[in-house]
Amino acid sequence: MKKTVGMLILIMITICHNELSAQKSTKEKRHHYEFMLSPISTLENDTIVSKYEVRSTFKMNKVSLQKNNLLYQQLLKSQLELSKLETERKIIHTERLKESASILKETEMQFNLSIDTIKSLNSTKAQEEHLQRLNRQIYAIKNLDEYEIKKKAFGLGIYLGLHYEVYGRELSKYYENSTSLELGYGTSYKDIFWYFHINYGKLKTKNFQSTNDLNLNPEVDKTEIGTSLSYKLYDTHKWRISPIVRYDYAIVAGLLDERNTDNINGYNKVSAGVDIDYILSRRLCLRPGQLFSGKEMEDISIRAKMNIGYMELPHNIKGCLFEFGLVFNIYGRFIR
């Protein structure tokens, strides 16, 4: 008899233990979720925005689906969306990618607390009010006007295109207007741009008697090296206008006839004008970098260059000139 009673007690204890274990297991595995980062690029107002999107895997087991109503499930979905949006904003404002790991960990901890809060709502009215609060927060984040972008002081730019010169006064008596290929590379500090440029072309003389008297070669190669300084006066989403001053020094081999082909002559040019950029596309990278901040704003534009200046060659050949250029320009600036 005692043996039989003991067996019954042991069986009851085992059943109770199994039920408690099952309940605990169900509770622990009631919701399955994981947060992760995924790089994406989207087109927003003619700007390609590259950033990290927070994605998640979220599942409810069958017991939870059967036990809870649709309002409870909607609360979880809204809380999940809010957590993702808030995390994306935090990632955007980080400088290093390694910081994102701690942010995701914090998101999971906060999400756990949010689920506990949702579970504690013991009436339909309380659930509906909480759902409205979540939706208002989601709406506020989605309808922010712009990203909070602050441009850093320094930027880099490069351009390549054609440079055309129209000569006036004495220059026009001796030389044909010239076309050259120009390459420029520079940097900027705030709204001030500094460029170093080099262009290559040819000087062709006109068939006048005066040119023969000076023993000028009919055609010579010229290489001009110079620098320019400009200031960004007007800047919108599509246009940028910058007044500019420019200095060039030219190296010309064989400026005179064959008796002096070994001579290398030079001349100076100074000019002032304006650069007008039409921005074809803009890319905004909001992804934190691995070692350094990878956030930057990059513009690709077509630039029209218009200058008026003064040029003086050997033998007192001098005069005014008009410079025109059409170049393909890429300019980038770091942001935070």
Tab-separated table of C-alpha atoms in Angstrom:
chain	number	residue	atom	x	y	z
A	1	MET	CA	0.000	0.000	0.000
A	2	LYS	CA	2.752	2.439	0.957
A	3	LYS	CA	4.600	1.507	-2.203
A	4	THR	CA	1.519	2.225	-4.297
A	5	VAL	CA	0.958	5.616	-2.619
A	6	GLY	CA	4.608	6.502	-3.135
A	7	MET	CA	4.408	5.667	-6.839
A	8	LEU	CA	1.277	7.842	-7.216
A	9	ILE	CA	2.974	10.785	-5.466
A	10	LEU	CA	6.074	10.387	-7.712
A	11	ILE	CA	3.904	10.327	-10.857
A	12	MET	CA	2.010	13.465	-9.731
A	13	ILE	CA	5.273	15.324	-9.008
A	14	THR	CA	6.639	14.333	-12.425
A	15	ILE	CA	3.465	15.515	-14.201
A	16	CYS	CA	3.476	18.832	-12.331
A	17	HIS	CA	7.169	19.363	-13.139
A	18	ASN	CA	6.578	18.638	-16.814
A	19	GLU	CA	3.639	21.049	-16.937
A	20	LEU	CA	5.704	23.802	-15.295
A	21	SER	CA	8.591	23.145	-17.676
A	22	ALA	CA	6.246	23.282	-20.654
A	23	GLN	CA	4.726	26.539	-19.425
A	24	LYS	CA	8.165	28.046	-18.862
A	25	SER	CA	9.373	26.901	-22.279
A	26	THR	CA	6.255	28.324	-23.921
A	27	LYS	CA	6.714	31.602	-22.119
A	28	GLU	CA	10.377	31.880	-23.065
A	29	LYS	CA	9.717	31.033	-26.713
A	30	ARG	CA	6.507	32.934	-27.016
A	31	HIS	CA	8.128	35.583	-29.273
A	32	HIS	CA	11.145	35.053	-31.493
A	33	TYR	CA	12.918	38.153	-32.841
A	34	GLU	CA	16.296	39.410	-33.985
A	35	PHE	CA	17.508	42.842	-35.142
A	36	MET	CA	20.097	43.242	-37.914
A	37	LEU	CA	21.499	45.911	-40.277
A	38	SER	CA	21.097	45.817	-44.054
A	39	PRO	CA	22.655	48.405	-46.464
A	40	ILE	CA	20.135	50.024	-48.821
A	41	SER	CA	20.028	52.912	-51.322
A	42	THR	CA	16.841	54.853	-52.035
A	43	LEU	CA	15.921	57.812	-54.255
A	44	GLU	CA	14.541	60.690	-52.178
A	45	ASN	CA	13.840	64.062	-53.872
A	46	ASP	CA	16.400	63.473	-56.660
A	47	THR	CA	18.988	62.424	-54.071
A	48	ILE	CA	20.373	58.900	-53.779
A	49	VAL	CA	20.445	58.171	-50.047
A	50	SER	CA	22.653	55.295	-48.882
A	51	LYS	CA	22.090	54.139	-45.329
A	52	TYR	CA	21.564	51.112	-43.114
A	53	GLU	CA	18.068	49.762	-42.714
A	54	VAL	CA	17.183	47.902	-39.527
A	55	ARG	CA	15.488	44.614	-40.336
A	56	SER	CA	14.045	42.099	-37.942
A	57	THR	CA	12.768	38.565	-37.782
A	58	PHE	CA	9.730	38.423	-35.533
A	59	LYS	CA	7.562	35.347	-35.010
A	60	MET	CA	4.815	34.377	-32.589
A	61	ASN	CA	4.272	30.719	-31.831
A	62	LYS	CA	0.896	29.049	-32.280
A	63	VAL	CA	0.054	29.187	-28.571
A	64	SER	CA	0.611	32.943	-28.505
A	65	LEU	CA	-1.397	33.480	-31.698
A	66	GLN	CA	-4.328	31.515	-30.311
A	67	LYS	CA	-4.183	33.148	-26.897
A	68	ASN	CA	-3.900	36.811	-27.891
A	69	ASN	CA	-6.308	38.955	-29.881
A	70	LEU	CA	-5.668	41.047	-33.008
A	71	LEU	CA	-5.223	44.257	-30.990
A	72	TYR	CA	-2.394	42.682	-29.019
A	73	GLN	CA	-0.730	41.547	-32.233
A	74	GLN	CA	-1.063	45.047	-33.711
A	75	LEU	CA	0.555	46.496	-30.601
A	76	LEU	CA	3.552	44.219	-31.083
A	77	LYS	CA	3.857	45.111	-34.779
A	78	SER	CA	3.674	48.856	-34.076
A	79	GLN	CA	6.221	48.576	-31.274
A	80	LEU	CA	8.518	46.633	-33.584
A	81	GLU	CA	8.250	49.295	-36.320
A	82	LEU	CA	8.906	52.090	-33.825
A	83	SER	CA	11.966	50.287	-32.450
A	84	LYS	CA	13.343	49.855	-35.957
A	85	LEU	CA	12.822	53.513	-36.903
A	86	GLU	CA	14.391	54.794	-33.674
A	87	THR	CA	17.385	52.491	-34.150
A	88	GLU	CA	17.903	53.656	-37.741
A	89	ARG	CA	18.043	57.258	-36.527
A	90	LYS	CA	20.642	56.321	-33.914
A	91	ILE	CA	22.743	54.479	-36.523
A	92	ILE	CA	22.640	57.531	-38.823
A	93	HIS	CA	24.128	59.680	-36.048
A	94	THR	CA	27.011	57.315	-35.253
A	95	GLU	CA	30.484	57.810	-36.704
A	96	ARG	CA	31.854	54.246	-36.496
A	97	LEU	CA	30.194	51.050	-37.646
A	98	LYS	CA	31.354	49.155	-34.548
A	99	GLU	CA	29.086	51.370	-32.424
A	100	SER	CA	26.055	49.811	-34.125
A	101	ALA	CA	26.518	46.504	-32.256
A	102	SER	CA	25.886	48.136	-28.882
A	103	ILE	CA	22.951	50.078	-30.362
A	104	LEU	CA	21.305	46.865	-31.601
A	105	LYS	CA	21.864	45.241	-28.211
A	106	GLU	CA	20.243	48.220	-26.505
A	107	THR	CA	17.332	47.999	-28.974
A	108	GLU	CA	16.696	44.368	-28.018
A	109	MET	CA	16.753	45.249	-24.327
A	110	GLN	CA	14.317	48.116	-24.822
A	111	PHE	CA	12.098	45.945	-26.990
A	112	ASN	CA	11.919	43.365	-24.204
A	113	LEU	CA	10.799	46.062	-21.772
A	114	SER	CA	8.241	47.322	-24.309
A	115	ILE	CA	6.759	43.827	-24.643
A	116	ASP	CA	6.465	43.602	-20.853
A	117	THR	CA	4.636	46.946	-20.879
A	118	ILE	CA	2.235	45.701	-23.558
A	119	LYS	CA	1.593	42.508	-21.575
A	120	SER	CA	0.747	44.554	-18.486
A	121	LEU	CA	-2.133	46.331	-20.247
A	122	ASN	CA	-5.172	44.680	-18.701
A	123	SER	CA	-8.001	46.301	-20.647
A	124	THR	CA	-8.979	46.951	-24.246
A	125	LYS	CA	-9.106	50.701	-23.611
A	126	ALA	CA	-5.548	50.716	-22.251
A	127	GLN	CA	-4.343	48.747	-25.266
A	128	GLU	CA	-6.047	51.132	-27.709
A	129	GLU	CA	-4.561	54.195	-26.001
A	130	HIS	CA	-1.092	52.658	-26.044
A	131	LEU	CA	-1.482	51.798	-29.749
A	132	GLN	CA	-2.399	55.411	-30.507
A	133	ARG	CA	0.727	56.638	-28.686
A	134	LEU	CA	2.924	54.255	-30.691
A	135	ASN	CA	1.365	55.351	-33.988
A	136	ARG	CA	1.892	59.039	-33.139
A	137	GLN	CA	5.563	58.384	-32.449
A	138	ILE	CA	5.933	56.461	-35.719
A	139	TYR	CA	4.255	59.294	-37.632
A	140	ALA	CA	6.534	61.906	-36.037
A	141	ILE	CA	9.706	60.042	-37.035
A	142	LYS	CA	8.536	59.320	-40.583
A	143	ASN	CA	7.591	62.959	-41.182
A	144	LEU	CA	10.806	64.649	-40.137
A	145	ASP	CA	11.580	67.239	-42.833
A	146	GLU	CA	15.242	66.410	-43.384
A	147	TYR	CA	18.107	64.463	-41.949
A	148	GLU	CA	20.059	66.454	-39.397
A	149	ILE	CA	23.134	66.998	-41.546
A	150	LYS	CA	26.093	69.170	-40.632
A	151	LYS	CA	28.741	69.661	-43.284
A	152	LYS	CA	32.321	69.368	-42.183
A	153	ALA	CA	34.763	72.095	-43.151
A	154	PHE	CA	36.733	70.277	-45.863
A	155	GLY	CA	35.707	68.836	-49.216
A	156	LEU	CA	37.381	67.471	-52.360
A	157	GLY	CA	36.624	67.956	-56.049
A	158	ILE	CA	37.870	66.965	-59.485
A	159	TYR	CA	36.837	67.989	-63.004
A	160	LEU	CA	37.706	67.266	-66.636
A	161	GLY	CA	36.583	69.093	-69.767
A	162	LEU	CA	37.278	71.561	-72.569
A	163	HIS	CA	38.752	75.048	-72.280
A	164	TYR	CA	38.292	77.601	-75.090
A	165	GLU	CA	40.047	80.982	-75.398
A	166	VAL	CA	39.048	83.967	-77.542
A	167	TYR	CA	41.860	86.516	-77.996
A	168	GLY	CA	41.477	90.289	-78.256
A	169	ARG	CA	43.594	93.301	-79.260
A	170	GLU	CA	47.198	92.398	-80.224
A	171	LEU	CA	46.743	88.745	-79.367
A	172	SER	CA	44.046	88.416	-82.012
A	173	LYS	CA	46.436	89.842	-84.639
A	174	TYR	CA	48.959	87.060	-84.089
A	175	TYR	CA	47.080	84.014	-82.839
A	176	GLU	CA	43.986	82.016	-83.631
A	177	ASN	CA	41.532	81.267	-80.834
A	178	SER	CA	42.573	78.043	-79.109
A	179	THR	CA	40.952	74.971	-77.567
A	180	SER	CA	42.581	72.832	-74.872
A	181	LEU	CA	41.825	69.916	-72.602
A	182	GLU	CA	41.767	70.821	-68.904
A	183	LEU	CA	42.021	68.747	-65.737
A	184	GLY	CA	41.446	70.246	-62.303
A	185	TYR	CA	41.720	68.954	-58.772
A	186	GLY	CA	41.137	70.832	-55.558
A	187	THR	CA	39.778	71.176	-52.080
A	188	SER	CA	37.350	73.408	-50.236
A	189	TYR	CA	37.124	74.936	-46.807
A	190	LYS	CA	33.569	75.853	-45.874
A	191	ASP	CA	32.414	77.970	-48.874
A	192	ILE	CA	35.886	78.697	-50.297
A	193	PHE	CA	37.185	76.503	-53.144
A	194	TRP	CA	40.804	76.191	-54.195
A	195	TYR	CA	41.742	74.329	-57.395
A	196	PHE	CA	44.965	73.366	-59.108
A	197	HIS	CA	44.545	72.811	-62.852
A	198	ILE	CA	46.533	71.913	-65.919
A	199	ASN	CA	45.515	72.180	-69.557
A	200	TYR	CA	47.114	71.190	-72.818
A	201	GLY	CA	46.500	72.659	-76.274
A	202	LYS	CA	48.097	74.379	-79.268
A	203	LEU	CA	48.881	77.967	-80.277
A	204	LYS	CA	48.352	78.639	-83.984
A	205	THR	CA	49.638	81.825	-85.592
A	206	LYS	CA	47.762	83.830	-88.189
A	207	ASN	CA	49.183	84.290	-91.671
A	208	PHE	CA	50.129	87.941	-91.334
A	209	GLN	CA	53.382	89.536	-92.426
A	210	SER	CA	53.911	90.757	-88.888
A	211	THR	CA	54.106	87.196	-87.631
A	212	ASN	CA	56.890	86.409	-90.055
A	213	ASP	CA	58.793	89.476	-88.897
A	214	LEU	CA	58.740	88.045	-85.349
A	215	ASN	CA	59.796	84.593	-86.580
A	216	LEU	CA	56.838	82.887	-84.887
A	217	ASN	CA	56.270	79.208	-85.501
A	218	PRO	CA	52.945	78.464	-87.229
A	219	GLU	CA	51.890	76.009	-84.485
A	220	VAL	CA	53.317	75.153	-81.081
A	221	ASP	CA	52.272	73.017	-78.140
A	222	LYS	CA	51.404	74.795	-74.899
A	223	THR	CA	50.987	73.452	-71.373
A	224	GLU	CA	49.397	75.765	-68.827
A	225	ILE	CA	49.600	75.189	-65.077
A	226	GLY	CA	47.540	77.319	-62.778
A	227	THR	CA	45.429	77.791	-59.732
A	228	SER	CA	42.046	79.341	-58.970
A	229	LEU	CA	40.168	80.564	-55.933
A	230	SER	CA	36.384	80.789	-55.799
A	231	TYR	CA	33.616	81.433	-53.299
A	232	LYS	CA	30.256	79.660	-53.239
A	233	LEU	CA	27.813	82.543	-53.479
A	234	TYR	CA	24.598	80.690	-54.365
A	235	ASP	CA	23.785	77.058	-53.683
A	236	THR	CA	20.522	75.147	-54.151
A	237	HIS	CA	19.542	71.559	-54.799
A	238	LYS	CA	20.236	71.972	-58.546
A	239	TRP	CA	22.420	75.085	-59.007
A	240	ARG	CA	25.662	76.451	-57.617
A	241	ILE	CA	27.202	79.816	-58.594
A	242	SER	CA	30.747	80.776	-57.578
A	243	PRO	CA	32.740	83.934	-58.502
A	244	ILE	CA	36.332	82.995	-59.321
A	245	VAL	CA	39.812	84.492	-59.803
A	246	ARG	CA	42.433	82.539	-61.716
A	247	TYR	CA	46.152	82.589	-62.486
A	248	ASP	CA	47.950	80.504	-65.162
A	249	TYR	CA	51.565	80.108	-66.163
A	250	ALA	CA	52.285	78.585	-69.580
A	251	ILE	CA	55.271	76.618	-70.777
A	252	VAL	CA	55.708	76.827	-74.560
A	253	ALA	CA	58.454	74.973	-76.430
A	254	GLY	CA	59.508	76.368	-79.811
A	255	LEU	CA	57.494	79.550	-79.698
A	256	LEU	CA	59.885	81.017	-82.266
A	257	ASP	CA	60.869	79.482	-85.600
A	258	GLU	CA	63.193	76.512	-86.239
A	259	ARG	CA	66.337	78.525	-85.498
A	260	ASN	CA	65.200	78.745	-81.857
A	261	THR	CA	63.314	75.501	-81.349
A	262	ASP	CA	65.303	74.659	-78.221
A	263	ASN	CA	64.075	77.764	-76.467
A	264	ILE	CA	61.347	77.305	-73.882
A	265	ASN	CA	59.289	80.419	-73.374
A	266	GLY	CA	56.604	81.152	-70.847
A	267	TYR	CA	53.812	83.624	-70.315
A	268	ASN	CA	51.360	84.635	-67.595
A	269	LYS	CA	47.586	84.915	-67.552
A	270	VAL	CA	45.297	86.409	-64.959
A	271	SER	CA	41.509	86.303	-65.186
A	272	ALA	CA	38.294	86.574	-63.210
A	273	GLY	CA	34.802	85.295	-63.825
A	274	VAL	CA	32.179	82.869	-62.609
A	275	ASP	CA	31.580	79.107	-62.397
A	276	ILE	CA	28.006	77.865	-62.810
A	277	ASP	CA	27.222	74.269	-61.840
A	278	TYR	CA	24.104	72.384	-62.819
A	279	ILE	CA	23.887	69.400	-60.475
A	280	LEU	CA	22.978	66.232	-62.352
A	281	SER	CA	22.772	63.973	-59.327
A	282	ARG	CA	23.474	64.049	-55.611
A	283	ARG	CA	24.398	61.139	-53.387
A	284	LEU	CA	24.044	61.239	-49.628
A	285	CYS	CA	25.859	58.497	-47.738
A	286	LEU	CA	24.682	58.148	-44.140
A	287	ARG	CA	26.452	54.886	-43.383
A	288	PRO	CA	29.043	54.949	-40.588
A	289	GLY	CA	32.494	53.786	-41.724
A	290	GLN	CA	34.706	50.948	-40.557
A	291	LEU	CA	37.746	52.961	-39.399
A	292	PHE	CA	36.761	56.530	-40.217
A	293	SER	CA	33.426	58.208	-40.724
A	294	GLY	CA	32.118	57.173	-44.130
A	295	LYS	CA	29.403	59.809	-44.254
A	296	GLU	CA	29.590	62.192	-47.162
A	297	MET	CA	27.620	64.237	-49.651
A	298	GLU	CA	28.673	63.924	-53.301
A	299	ASP	CA	27.558	66.051	-56.266
A	300	ILE	CA	28.010	65.237	-59.947
A	301	SER	CA	27.545	68.320	-62.103
A	302	ILE	CA	28.144	69.977	-65.441
A	303	ARG	CA	30.081	73.208	-64.922
A	304	ALA	CA	30.149	76.204	-67.260
A	305	LYS	CA	33.213	78.436	-66.781
A	306	MET	CA	33.315	82.049	-68.036
A	307	ASN	CA	36.299	84.352	-67.435
A	308	ILE	CA	37.772	87.558	-68.794
A	309	GLY	CA	41.490	88.222	-68.382
A	310	TYR	CA	44.830	89.535	-69.556
A	311	MET	CA	47.665	87.647	-71.240
A	312	GLU	CA	51.206	88.731	-72.151
A	313	LEU	CA	53.628	86.769	-74.356
A	314	PRO	CA	57.273	87.460	-75.213
A	315	HIS	CA	58.034	90.215	-77.760
A	316	ASN	CA	55.415	92.426	-76.102
A	317	ILE	CA	52.527	90.485	-77.587
A	318	LYS	CA	49.704	91.082	-75.149
A	319	GLY	CA	45.993	91.651	-74.900
A	320	CYS	CA	42.733	90.637	-73.332
A	321	LEU	CA	41.139	87.226	-73.622
A	322	PHE	CA	37.811	85.574	-72.941
A	323	GLU	CA	37.828	82.071	-71.504
A	324	PHE	CA	34.988	79.571	-71.712
A	325	GLY	CA	34.910	76.074	-70.333
A	326	LEU	CA	32.537	73.153	-70.101
A	327	VAL	CA	33.607	70.442	-67.662
A	328	PHE	CA	32.306	67.361	-65.882
A	329	ASN	CA	32.726	67.914	-62.150
A	330	ILE	CA	32.604	65.636	-59.091
A	331	TYR	CA	32.603	67.232	-55.664
A	332	GLY	CA	32.320	65.567	-52.276
A	333	ARG	CA	32.192	66.794	-48.703
A	334	PHE	CA	32.271	64.870	-45.453
A	335	ILE	CA	29.276	65.286	-43.165
A	336	ARG	CA	28.326	64.379	-39.619
